Amino acid sequence: MPDFKIERRCTGLVCGIDEAGRGPLAGPVVAAAVVLDPRRFPKSLRGGLDDSKVLSIEEREACYGALRQCAAGGTAHIGVGAASVSEIDRINILRAALLAMARAVAVLGVRPDVALVDGNIAPPVECAVKTVVDGDALRIMRGLATRYPVYGWSTNVGYGTPEHGEAIRRFGVTRHHRRSFAPIRLAIAGDAELPLFAEPESPAAHPF
């Protein structure tokens, strides 16, 4: 359950930053930066923000809705940033995750004095940073799953599951697969006949 102990040891406006999507074989890496008012923290969020991975899809959606209501009411600020697959392949996944974090802070709408970052490496943001070890891209991958149903992204969200691997062997890779990641690179290098998945029409409607 969130207790704001770390935030209370900081001076000024504090935002929390985290990313989702560093491990999957496909899709962008996404980060969120959030500023919450501890004095007006909604009861519906208590107990639901420790780790989204332990929540069901419905519970995550409920938390997301509650946060959006806070933002609409002026008691929270939310920024979301992403780094594309091409950026991941060009600069590596770690740097891409840090870039996504910086982009999230840039669109917060307020300038924080301190950023609390889940992890041990500080992103390039224009404020003080405190990294917190052991301190989510899911929505995007579920959207992509409707266009690429054979890969099972609605459930594996891009991670290298047996189902995902078998689909790569049968149907090839898409423009959303991370070619710099070893399983994808090896799949392409090891099979000269590996097909390129036929892209759905109108890919420009999907920025990632």
mmCIF file with all atom_site columns, C-alpha atoms in Angstrom:
data_model
loop_
_atom_site.group_PDB
_atom_site.id
_atom_site.type_symbol
_atom_site.label_atom_id
_atom_site.label_alt_id
_atom_site.label_comp_id
_atom_site.label_asym_id
_atom_site.label_entity_id
_atom_site.label_seq_id
_atom_site.pdbx_PDB_ins_code
_atom_site.Cartn_x
_atom_site.Cartn_y
_atom_site.Cartn_z
_atom_site.occupancy
_atom_site.B_iso_or_equiv
_atom_site.pdbx_formal_charge
_atom_site.auth_seq_id
_atom_site.auth_comp_id
_atom_site.auth_asym_id
_atom_site.auth_atom_id
_atom_site.pdbx_PDB_model_num
ATOM 1   C CA . MET A 1 1   ? 0.000   0.000   0.000   1.00 0.00 ? 1   MET A CA 1
ATOM 2   C CA . PRO A 1 2   ? 1.448   3.415   -0.938  1.00 0.00 ? 2   PRO A CA 1
ATOM 3   C CA . ASP A 1 3   ? 2.642   5.327   2.115   1.00 0.00 ? 3   ASP A CA 1
ATOM 4   C CA . PHE A 1 4   ? 4.546   8.274   0.552   1.00 0.00 ? 4   PHE A CA 1
ATOM 5   C CA . LYS A 1 5   ? 7.467   7.770   2.974   1.00 0.00 ? 5   LYS A CA 1
ATOM 6   C CA . ILE A 1 6   ? 10.083  8.470   0.313   1.00 0.00 ? 6   ILE A CA 1
ATOM 7   C CA . GLU A 1 7   ? 8.141   11.426  -1.068  1.00 0.00 ? 7   GLU A CA 1
ATOM 8   C CA . ARG A 1 8   ? 7.910   13.041  2.340   1.00 0.00 ? 8   ARG A CA 1
ATOM 9   C CA . ARG A 1 9   ? 11.704  12.973  2.634   1.00 0.00 ? 9   ARG A CA 1
ATOM 10  C CA . CYS A 1 10  ? 11.965  15.039  -0.550  1.00 0.00 ? 10  CYS A CA 1
ATOM 11  C CA . THR A 1 11  ? 11.601  18.782  -0.913  1.00 0.00 ? 11  THR A CA 1
ATOM 12  C CA . GLY A 1 12  ? 9.263   20.342  -3.451  1.00 0.00 ? 12  GLY A CA 1
ATOM 13  C CA . LEU A 1 13  ? 7.059   18.746  -6.088  1.00 0.00 ? 13  LEU A CA 1
ATOM 14  C CA . VAL A 1 14  ? 7.746   15.033  -6.488  1.00 0.00 ? 14  VAL A CA 1
ATOM 15  C CA . CYS A 1 15  ? 6.902   12.772  -9.409  1.00 0.00 ? 15  CYS A CA 1
ATOM 16  C CA . GLY A 1 16  ? 7.241   9.018   -9.684  1.00 0.00 ? 16  GLY A CA 1
ATOM 17  C CA . ILE A 1 17  ? 8.500   7.413   -12.893 1.00 0.00 ? 17  ILE A CA 1
ATOM 18  C CA . ASP A 1 18  ? 8.366   3.825   -14.088 1.00 0.00 ? 18  ASP A CA 1
ATOM 19  C CA . GLU A 1 19  ? 8.523   1.992   -17.393 1.00 0.00 ? 19  GLU A CA 1
ATOM 20  C CA . ALA A 1 20  ? 6.908   -1.049  -18.942 1.00 0.00 ? 20  ALA A CA 1
ATOM 21  C CA . GLY A 1 21  ? 8.050   -3.172  -21.827 1.00 0.00 ? 21  GLY A CA 1
ATOM 22  C CA . ARG A 1 22  ? 11.807  -3.696  -21.407 1.00 0.00 ? 22  ARG A CA 1
ATOM 23  C CA . GLY A 1 23  ? 11.601  -7.473  -21.625 1.00 0.00 ? 23  GLY A CA 1
ATOM 24  C CA . PRO A 1 24  ? 9.314   -8.296  -24.573 1.00 0.00 ? 24  PRO A CA 1
ATOM 25  C CA . LEU A 1 25  ? 10.561  -9.220  -28.038 1.00 0.00 ? 25  LEU A CA 1
ATOM 26  C CA . ALA A 1 26  ? 8.145   -6.825  -29.718 1.00 0.00 ? 26  ALA A CA 1
ATOM 27  C CA . GLY A 1 27  ? 6.553   -3.436  -29.211 1.00 0.00 ? 27  GLY A CA 1
ATOM 28  C CA . PRO A 1 28  ? 7.651   -0.085  -27.829 1.00 0.00 ? 28  PRO A CA 1
ATOM 29  C CA . VAL A 1 29  ? 8.890   0.643   -24.338 1.00 0.00 ? 29  VAL A CA 1
ATOM 30  C CA . VAL A 1 30  ? 6.554   2.981   -22.465 1.00 0.00 ? 30  VAL A CA 1
ATOM 31  C CA . ALA A 1 31  ? 7.034   5.090   -19.351 1.00 0.00 ? 31  ALA A CA 1
ATOM 32  C CA . ALA A 1 32  ? 4.715   7.078   -17.110 1.00 0.00 ? 32  ALA A CA 1
ATOM 33  C CA . ALA A 1 33  ? 5.458   9.986   -14.800 1.00 0.00 ? 33  ALA A CA 1
ATOM 34  C CA . VAL A 1 34  ? 2.864   10.791  -12.149 1.00 0.00 ? 34  VAL A CA 1
ATOM 35  C CA . VAL A 1 35  ? 2.472   13.495  -9.517  1.00 0.00 ? 35  VAL A CA 1
ATOM 36  C CA . LEU A 1 36  ? -0.091  12.689  -6.799  1.00 0.00 ? 36  LEU A CA 1
ATOM 37  C CA . ASP A 1 37  ? -1.375  14.782  -3.916  1.00 0.00 ? 37  ASP A CA 1
ATOM 38  C CA . PRO A 1 38  ? -0.945  12.607  -0.770  1.00 0.00 ? 38  PRO A CA 1
ATOM 39  C CA . ARG A 1 39  ? -3.609  14.639  1.017   1.00 0.00 ? 39  ARG A CA 1
ATOM 40  C CA . ARG A 1 40  ? -6.206  13.806  -1.644  1.00 0.00 ? 40  ARG A CA 1
ATOM 41  C CA . PHE A 1 41  ? -5.236  10.269  -2.494  1.00 0.00 ? 41  PHE A CA 1
ATOM 42  C CA . PRO A 1 42  ? -8.370  8.343   -3.590  1.00 0.00 ? 42  PRO A CA 1
ATOM 43  C CA . LYS A 1 43  ? -9.376  5.344   -1.492  1.00 0.00 ? 43  LYS A CA 1
ATOM 44  C CA . SER A 1 44  ? -10.002 3.355   -4.662  1.00 0.00 ? 44  SER A CA 1
ATOM 45  C CA . LEU A 1 45  ? -6.262  3.371   -5.376  1.00 0.00 ? 45  LEU A CA 1
ATOM 46  C CA . ARG A 1 46  ? -5.048  2.254   -1.964  1.00 0.00 ? 46  ARG A CA 1
ATOM 47  C CA . GLY A 1 47  ? -3.476  -1.154  -2.222  1.00 0.00 ? 47  GLY A CA 1
ATOM 48  C CA . GLY A 1 48  ? -3.526  -1.104  -6.003  1.00 0.00 ? 48  GLY A CA 1
ATOM 49  C CA . LEU A 1 49  ? -0.370  0.801   -6.880  1.00 0.00 ? 49  LEU A CA 1
ATOM 50  C CA . ASP A 1 50  ? 2.365   -1.327  -5.341  1.00 0.00 ? 50  ASP A CA 1
ATOM 51  C CA . ASP A 1 51  ? 2.852   -3.537  -8.404  1.00 0.00 ? 51  ASP A CA 1
ATOM 52  C CA . SER A 1 52  ? 0.518   -3.605  -11.389 1.00 0.00 ? 52  SER A CA 1
ATOM 53  C CA . LYS A 1 53  ? 1.779   -7.086  -12.315 1.00 0.00 ? 53  LYS A CA 1
ATOM 54  C CA . VAL A 1 54  ? -0.200  -8.643  -9.459  1.00 0.00 ? 54  VAL A CA 1
ATOM 55  C CA . LEU A 1 55  ? -3.445  -7.013  -10.602 1.00 0.00 ? 55  LEU A CA 1
ATOM 56  C CA . SER A 1 56  ? -5.941  -8.356  -13.088 1.00 0.00 ? 56  SER A CA 1
ATOM 57  C CA . ILE A 1 57  ? -6.601  -6.461  -16.295 1.00 0.00 ? 57  ILE A CA 1
ATOM 58  C CA . GLU A 1 58  ? -9.857  -5.192  -14.808 1.00 0.00 ? 58  GLU A CA 1
ATOM 59  C CA . GLU A 1 59  ? -8.123  -3.985  -11.646 1.00 0.00 ? 59  GLU A CA 1
ATOM 60  C CA . ARG A 1 60  ? -5.440  -2.197  -13.652 1.00 0.00 ? 60  ARG A CA 1
ATOM 61  C CA . GLU A 1 61  ? -8.082  -0.503  -15.777 1.00 0.00 ? 61  GLU A CA 1
ATOM 62  C CA . ALA A 1 62  ? -9.903  0.628   -12.614 1.00 0.00 ? 62  ALA A CA 1
ATOM 63  C CA . CYS A 1 63  ? -6.694  2.119   -11.202 1.00 0.00 ? 63  CYS A CA 1
ATOM 64  C CA . TYR A 1 64  ? -5.984  3.829   -14.511 1.00 0.00 ? 64  TYR A CA 1
ATOM 65  C CA . GLY A 1 65  ? -9.481  5.318   -14.540 1.00 0.00 ? 65  GLY A CA 1
ATOM 66  C CA . ALA A 1 66  ? -9.117  6.558   -10.972 1.00 0.00 ? 66  ALA A CA 1
ATOM 67  C CA . LEU A 1 67  ? -5.802  8.214   -11.812 1.00 0.00 ? 67  LEU A CA 1
ATOM 68  C CA . ARG A 1 68  ? -7.346  9.893   -14.840 1.00 0.00 ? 68  ARG A CA 1
ATOM 69  C CA . GLN A 1 69  ? -10.167 11.216  -12.670 1.00 0.00 ? 69  GLN A CA 1
ATOM 70  C CA . CYS A 1 70  ? -7.577  12.652  -10.279 1.00 0.00 ? 70  CYS A CA 1
ATOM 71  C CA . ALA A 1 71  ? -5.821  14.322  -13.189 1.00 0.00 ? 71  ALA A CA 1
ATOM 72  C CA . ALA A 1 72  ? -9.090  15.740  -14.500 1.00 0.00 ? 72  ALA A CA 1
ATOM 73  C CA . GLY A 1 73  ? -9.847  17.091  -11.040 1.00 0.00 ? 73  GLY A CA 1
ATOM 74  C CA . GLY A 1 74  ? -6.469  18.739  -10.681 1.00 0.00 ? 74  GLY A CA 1
ATOM 75  C CA . THR A 1 75  ? -5.197  16.472  -7.888  1.00 0.00 ? 75  THR A CA 1
ATOM 76  C CA . ALA A 1 76  ? -2.749  14.585  -10.114 1.00 0.00 ? 76  ALA A CA 1
ATOM 77  C CA . HIS A 1 77  ? -0.567  15.119  -13.155 1.00 0.00 ? 77  HIS A CA 1
ATOM 78  C CA . ILE A 1 78  ? 0.168   12.275  -15.559 1.00 0.00 ? 78  ILE A CA 1
ATOM 79  C CA . GLY A 1 79  ? 2.676   12.122  -18.396 1.00 0.00 ? 79  GLY A CA 1
ATOM 80  C CA . VAL A 1 80  ? 3.211   9.169   -20.732 1.00 0.00 ? 80  VAL A CA 1
ATOM 81  C CA . GLY A 1 81  ? 6.201   8.763   -23.030 1.00 0.00 ? 81  GLY A CA 1
ATOM 82  C CA . ALA A 1 82  ? 7.367   6.002   -25.362 1.00 0.00 ? 82  ALA A CA 1
ATOM 83  C CA . ALA A 1 83  ? 10.355  4.950   -27.427 1.00 0.00 ? 83  ALA A CA 1
ATOM 84  C CA . SER A 1 84  ? 9.668   3.114   -30.663 1.00 0.00 ? 84  SER A CA 1
ATOM 85  C CA . VAL A 1 85  ? 11.008  -0.224  -31.825 1.00 0.00 ? 85  VAL A CA 1
ATOM 86  C CA . SER A 1 86  ? 13.354  1.543   -34.254 1.00 0.00 ? 86  SER A CA 1
ATOM 87  C CA . GLU A 1 87  ? 14.728  3.635   -31.381 1.00 0.00 ? 87  GLU A CA 1
ATOM 88  C CA . ILE A 1 88  ? 15.176  0.511   -29.241 1.00 0.00 ? 88  ILE A CA 1
ATOM 89  C CA . ASP A 1 89  ? 17.115  -1.189  -32.024 1.00 0.00 ? 89  ASP A CA 1
ATOM 90  C CA . ARG A 1 90  ? 19.221  1.908   -32.670 1.00 0.00 ? 90  ARG A CA 1
ATOM 91  C CA . ILE A 1 91  ? 20.198  2.962   -29.139 1.00 0.00 ? 91  ILE A CA 1
ATOM 92  C CA . ASN A 1 92  ? 19.484  -0.240  -27.106 1.00 0.00 ? 92  ASN A CA 1
ATOM 93  C CA . ILE A 1 93  ? 16.616  -1.030  -24.740 1.00 0.00 ? 93  ILE A CA 1
ATOM 94  C CA . LEU A 1 94  ? 18.086  0.610   -21.621 1.00 0.00 ? 94  LEU A CA 1
ATOM 95  C CA . ARG A 1 95  ? 18.674  3.956   -23.305 1.00 0.00 ? 95  ARG A CA 1
ATOM 96  C CA . ALA A 1 96  ? 15.284  3.726   -24.982 1.00 0.00 ? 96  ALA A CA 1
ATOM 97  C CA . ALA A 1 97  ? 13.599  3.173   -21.608 1.00 0.00 ? 97  ALA A CA 1
ATOM 98  C CA . LEU A 1 98  ? 15.388  6.207   -20.165 1.00 0.00 ? 98  LEU A CA 1
ATOM 99  C CA . LEU A 1 99  ? 14.351  8.229   -23.218 1.00 0.00 ? 99  LEU A CA 1
ATOM 100 C CA . ALA A 1 100 ? 10.721  7.203   -22.705 1.00 0.00 ? 100 ALA A CA 1
ATOM 101 C CA . MET A 1 101 ? 10.972  8.315   -19.070 1.00 0.00 ? 101 MET A CA 1
ATOM 102 C CA . ALA A 1 102 ? 12.338  11.715  -20.071 1.00 0.00 ? 102 ALA A CA 1
ATOM 103 C CA . ARG A 1 103 ? 9.516   12.123  -22.585 1.00 0.00 ? 103 ARG A CA 1
ATOM 104 C CA . ALA A 1 104 ? 6.953   11.250  -19.905 1.00 0.00 ? 104 ALA A CA 1
ATOM 105 C CA . VAL A 1 105 ? 8.283   13.965  -17.600 1.00 0.00 ? 105 VAL A CA 1
ATOM 106 C CA . ALA A 1 106 ? 8.317   16.459  -20.481 1.00 0.00 ? 106 ALA A CA 1
ATOM 107 C CA . VAL A 1 107 ? 4.544   16.132  -20.947 1.00 0.00 ? 107 VAL A CA 1
ATOM 108 C CA . LEU A 1 108 ? 3.570   16.153  -17.258 1.00 0.00 ? 108 LEU A CA 1
ATOM 109 C CA . GLY A 1 109 ? 2.267   19.693  -17.474 1.00 0.00 ? 109 GLY A CA 1
ATOM 110 C CA . VAL A 1 110 ? 4.248   20.697  -14.377 1.00 0.00 ? 110 VAL A CA 1
ATOM 111 C CA . ARG A 1 111 ? 7.958   20.742  -13.651 1.00 0.00 ? 111 ARG A CA 1
ATOM 112 C CA . PRO A 1 112 ? 8.838   18.490  -10.717 1.00 0.00 ? 112 PRO A CA 1
ATOM 113 C CA . ASP A 1 113 ? 11.609  19.303  -8.277  1.00 0.00 ? 113 ASP A CA 1
ATOM 114 C CA . VAL A 1 114 ? 12.439  15.641  -7.672  1.00 0.00 ? 114 VAL A CA 1
ATOM 115 C CA . ALA A 1 115 ? 11.809  12.490  -9.706  1.00 0.00 ? 115 ALA A CA 1
ATOM 116 C CA . LEU A 1 116 ? 11.649  9.101   -8.002  1.00 0.00 ? 116 LEU A CA 1
ATOM 117 C CA . VAL A 1 117 ? 12.655  6.474   -10.560 1.00 0.00 ? 117 VAL A CA 1
ATOM 118 C CA . ASP A 1 118 ? 12.017  2.755   -10.238 1.00 0.00 ? 118 ASP A CA 1
ATOM 119 C CA . GLY A 1 119 ? 15.434  1.230   -10.932 1.00 0.00 ? 119 GLY A CA 1
ATOM 120 C CA . ASN A 1 120 ? 19.056  2.195   -10.432 1.00 0.00 ? 120 ASN A CA 1
ATOM 121 C CA . ILE A 1 121 ? 19.801  4.442   -13.423 1.00 0.00 ? 121 ILE A CA 1
ATOM 122 C CA . ALA A 1 122 ? 18.615  8.036   -13.702 1.00 0.00 ? 122 ALA A CA 1
ATOM 123 C CA . PRO A 1 123 ? 16.937  9.227   -16.916 1.00 0.00 ? 123 PRO A CA 1
ATOM 124 C CA . PRO A 1 124 ? 17.981  12.562  -18.500 1.00 0.00 ? 124 PRO A CA 1
ATOM 125 C CA . VAL A 1 125 ? 15.412  14.858  -16.860 1.00 0.00 ? 125 VAL A CA 1
ATOM 126 C CA . GLU A 1 126 ? 15.721  18.503  -15.787 1.00 0.00 ? 126 GLU A CA 1
ATOM 127 C CA . CYS A 1 127 ? 15.262  17.935  -12.078 1.00 0.00 ? 127 CYS A CA 1
ATOM 128 C CA . ALA A 1 128 ? 16.878  16.074  -9.211  1.00 0.00 ? 128 ALA A CA 1
ATOM 129 C CA . VAL A 1 129 ? 16.535  12.290  -9.460  1.00 0.00 ? 129 VAL A CA 1
ATOM 130 C CA . LYS A 1 130 ? 16.395  9.665   -6.739  1.00 0.00 ? 130 LYS A CA 1
ATOM 131 C CA . THR A 1 131 ? 16.574  6.083   -7.997  1.00 0.00 ? 131 THR A CA 1
ATOM 132 C CA . VAL A 1 132 ? 14.563  3.498   -6.072  1.00 0.00 ? 132 VAL A CA 1
ATOM 133 C CA . VAL A 1 133 ? 15.458  -0.133  -6.695  1.00 0.00 ? 133 VAL A CA 1
ATOM 134 C CA . ASP A 1 134 ? 12.462  -2.498  -6.704  1.00 0.00 ? 134 ASP A CA 1
ATOM 135 C CA . GLY A 1 135 ? 10.268  0.457   -6.463  1.00 0.00 ? 135 GLY A CA 1
ATOM 136 C CA . ASP A 1 136 ? 3.267   -0.577  -18.278 1.00 0.00 ? 136 ASP A CA 1
ATOM 137 C CA . ALA A 1 137 ? 3.257   -0.913  -22.775 1.00 0.00 ? 137 ALA A CA 1
ATOM 138 C CA . LEU A 1 138 ? 0.400   -3.372  -22.005 1.00 0.00 ? 138 LEU A CA 1
ATOM 139 C CA . ARG A 1 139 ? -2.291  -1.120  -23.463 1.00 0.00 ? 139 ARG A CA 1
ATOM 140 C CA . ILE A 1 140 ? -0.357  -0.609  -26.700 1.00 0.00 ? 140 ILE A CA 1
ATOM 141 C CA . MET A 1 141 ? 0.400   -4.308  -27.138 1.00 0.00 ? 141 MET A CA 1
ATOM 142 C CA . ARG A 1 142 ? -3.247  -5.231  -26.607 1.00 0.00 ? 142 ARG A CA 1
ATOM 143 C CA . GLY A 1 143 ? -4.098  -2.757  -29.353 1.00 0.00 ? 143 GLY A CA 1
ATOM 144 C CA . LEU A 1 144 ? -1.490  -4.243  -31.680 1.00 0.00 ? 144 LEU A CA 1
ATOM 145 C CA . ALA A 1 145 ? -2.809  -7.727  -30.899 1.00 0.00 ? 145 ALA A CA 1
ATOM 146 C CA . THR A 1 146 ? -5.948  -7.008  -32.920 1.00 0.00 ? 146 THR A CA 1
ATOM 147 C CA . ARG A 1 147 ? -3.772  -6.392  -35.986 1.00 0.00 ? 147 ARG A CA 1
ATOM 148 C CA . TYR A 1 148 ? -1.353  -9.274  -35.362 1.00 0.00 ? 148 TYR A CA 1
ATOM 149 C CA . PRO A 1 149 ? -3.519  -11.937 -33.694 1.00 0.00 ? 149 PRO A CA 1
ATOM 150 C CA . VAL A 1 150 ? -1.259  -14.906 -34.467 1.00 0.00 ? 150 VAL A CA 1
ATOM 151 C CA . TYR A 1 151 ? 1.419   -13.806 -31.963 1.00 0.00 ? 151 TYR A CA 1
ATOM 152 C CA . GLY A 1 152 ? -0.801  -13.918 -28.869 1.00 0.00 ? 152 GLY A CA 1
ATOM 153 C CA . TRP A 1 153 ? 0.116   -10.378 -27.812 1.00 0.00 ? 153 TRP A CA 1
ATOM 154 C CA . SER A 1 154 ? -3.209  -9.938  -26.028 1.00 0.00 ? 154 SER A CA 1
ATOM 155 C CA . THR A 1 155 ? -1.910  -12.311 -23.346 1.00 0.00 ? 155 THR A CA 1
ATOM 156 C CA . ASN A 1 156 ? 1.898   -12.438 -23.658 1.00 0.00 ? 156 ASN A CA 1
ATOM 157 C CA . VAL A 1 157 ? 2.167   -8.653  -24.406 1.00 0.00 ? 157 VAL A CA 1
ATOM 158 C CA . GLY A 1 158 ? 5.211   -9.290  -26.584 1.00 0.00 ? 158 GLY A CA 1
ATOM 159 C CA . TYR A 1 159 ? 7.241   -11.504 -24.239 1.00 0.00 ? 159 TYR A CA 1
ATOM 160 C CA . GLY A 1 160 ? 9.066   -14.543 -25.627 1.00 0.00 ? 160 GLY A CA 1
ATOM 161 C CA . THR A 1 161 ? 6.539   -17.245 -24.753 1.00 0.00 ? 161 THR A CA 1
ATOM 162 C CA . PRO A 1 162 ? 6.444   -20.599 -26.595 1.00 0.00 ? 162 PRO A CA 1
ATOM 163 C CA . GLU A 1 163 ? 3.311   -19.397 -28.396 1.00 0.00 ? 163 GLU A CA 1
ATOM 164 C CA . HIS A 1 164 ? 5.071   -16.234 -29.551 1.00 0.00 ? 164 HIS A CA 1
ATOM 165 C CA . GLY A 1 165 ? 8.157   -18.166 -30.666 1.00 0.00 ? 165 GLY A CA 1
ATOM 166 C CA . GLU A 1 166 ? 6.098   -20.653 -32.657 1.00 0.00 ? 166 GLU A CA 1
ATOM 167 C CA . ALA A 1 167 ? 4.237   -17.800 -34.379 1.00 0.00 ? 167 ALA A CA 1
ATOM 168 C CA . ILE A 1 168 ? 7.565   -16.211 -35.348 1.00 0.00 ? 168 ILE A CA 1
ATOM 169 C CA . ARG A 1 169 ? 8.700   -19.511 -36.857 1.00 0.00 ? 169 ARG A CA 1
ATOM 170 C CA . ARG A 1 170 ? 5.448   -19.892 -38.791 1.00 0.00 ? 170 ARG A CA 1
ATOM 171 C CA . PHE A 1 171 ? 4.680   -16.321 -39.815 1.00 0.00 ? 171 PHE A CA 1
ATOM 172 C CA . GLY A 1 172 ? 7.967   -14.437 -39.487 1.00 0.00 ? 172 GLY A CA 1
ATOM 173 C CA . VAL A 1 173 ? 8.617   -11.095 -37.833 1.00 0.00 ? 173 VAL A CA 1
ATOM 174 C CA . THR A 1 174 ? 6.733   -7.810  -38.021 1.00 0.00 ? 174 THR A CA 1
ATOM 175 C CA . ARG A 1 175 ? 7.966   -4.242  -38.033 1.00 0.00 ? 175 ARG A CA 1
ATOM 176 C CA . HIS A 1 176 ? 7.180   -4.208  -34.311 1.00 0.00 ? 176 HIS A CA 1
ATOM 177 C CA . HIS A 1 177 ? 9.701   -6.928  -33.446 1.00 0.00 ? 177 HIS A CA 1
ATOM 178 C CA . ARG A 1 178 ? 12.988  -5.794  -31.909 1.00 0.00 ? 178 ARG A CA 1
ATOM 179 C CA . ARG A 1 179 ? 15.624  -6.942  -34.370 1.00 0.00 ? 179 ARG A CA 1
ATOM 180 C CA . SER A 1 180 ? 18.438  -6.076  -31.969 1.00 0.00 ? 180 SER A CA 1
ATOM 181 C CA . PHE A 1 181 ? 17.132  -8.661  -29.462 1.00 0.00 ? 181 PHE A CA 1
ATOM 182 C CA . ALA A 1 182 ? 18.936  -11.992 -29.728 1.00 0.00 ? 182 ALA A CA 1
ATOM 183 C CA . PRO A 1 183 ? 15.896  -14.294 -30.276 1.00 0.00 ? 183 PRO A CA 1
ATOM 184 C CA . ILE A 1 184 ? 14.659  -12.138 -33.156 1.00 0.00 ? 184 ILE A CA 1
ATOM 185 C CA . ARG A 1 185 ? 18.138  -11.611 -34.617 1.00 0.00 ? 185 ARG A CA 1
ATOM 186 C CA . LEU A 1 186 ? 18.876  -15.330 -34.426 1.00 0.00 ? 186 LEU A CA 1
ATOM 187 C CA . ALA A 1 187 ? 15.500  -16.249 -35.878 1.00 0.00 ? 187 ALA A CA 1
ATOM 188 C CA . ILE A 1 188 ? 16.166  -14.060 -38.906 1.00 0.00 ? 188 ILE A CA 1
ATOM 189 C CA . ALA A 1 189 ? 19.802  -15.110 -39.293 1.00 0.00 ? 189 ALA A CA 1
ATOM 190 C CA . GLY A 1 190 ? 19.095  -18.803 -38.832 1.00 0.00 ? 190 GLY A CA 1
ATOM 191 C CA . ASP A 1 191 ? 16.401  -19.137 -41.448 1.00 0.00 ? 191 ASP A CA 1
ATOM 192 C CA . ALA A 1 192 ? 16.872  -17.490 -44.808 1.00 0.00 ? 192 ALA A CA 1
ATOM 193 C CA . GLU A 1 193 ? 13.292  -18.448 -45.682 1.00 0.00 ? 193 GLU A CA 1
ATOM 194 C CA . LEU A 1 194 ? 11.788  -16.747 -42.611 1.00 0.00 ? 194 LEU A CA 1
ATOM 195 C CA . PRO A 1 195 ? 8.859   -14.738 -43.982 1.00 0.00 ? 195 PRO A CA 1
ATOM 196 C CA . LEU A 1 196 ? 8.138   -11.105 -43.216 1.00 0.00 ? 196 LEU A CA 1
ATOM 197 C CA . PHE A 1 197 ? 4.664   -10.954 -41.763 1.00 0.00 ? 197 PHE A CA 1
ATOM 198 C CA . ALA A 1 198 ? 2.273   -9.234  -44.180 1.00 0.00 ? 198 ALA A CA 1
ATOM 199 C CA . GLU A 1 199 ? 1.475   -5.863  -42.649 1.00 0.00 ? 199 GLU A CA 1
ATOM 200 C CA . PRO A 1 200 ? -2.182  -4.919  -42.185 1.00 0.00 ? 200 PRO A CA 1
ATOM 201 C CA . GLU A 1 201 ? -3.413  -1.987  -44.200 1.00 0.00 ? 201 GLU A CA 1
ATOM 202 C CA . SER A 1 202 ? -3.023  1.607   -42.990 1.00 0.00 ? 202 SER A CA 1
ATOM 203 C CA . PRO A 1 203 ? -0.039  1.109   -40.622 1.00 0.00 ? 203 PRO A CA 1
ATOM 204 C CA . ALA A 1 204 ? 0.375   4.899   -40.400 1.00 0.00 ? 204 ALA A CA 1
ATOM 205 C CA . ALA A 1 205 ? -2.600  4.999   -38.055 1.00 0.00 ? 205 ALA A CA 1
ATOM 206 C CA . HIS A 1 206 ? -0.435  3.290   -35.422 1.00 0.00 ? 206 HIS A CA 1
ATOM 207 C CA . PRO A 1 207 ? 2.568   5.455   -34.396 1.00 0.00 ? 207 PRO A CA 1
ATOM 208 C CA . PHE A 1 208 ? 4.599   2.619   -32.887 1.00 0.00 ? 208 PHE A CA 1
#
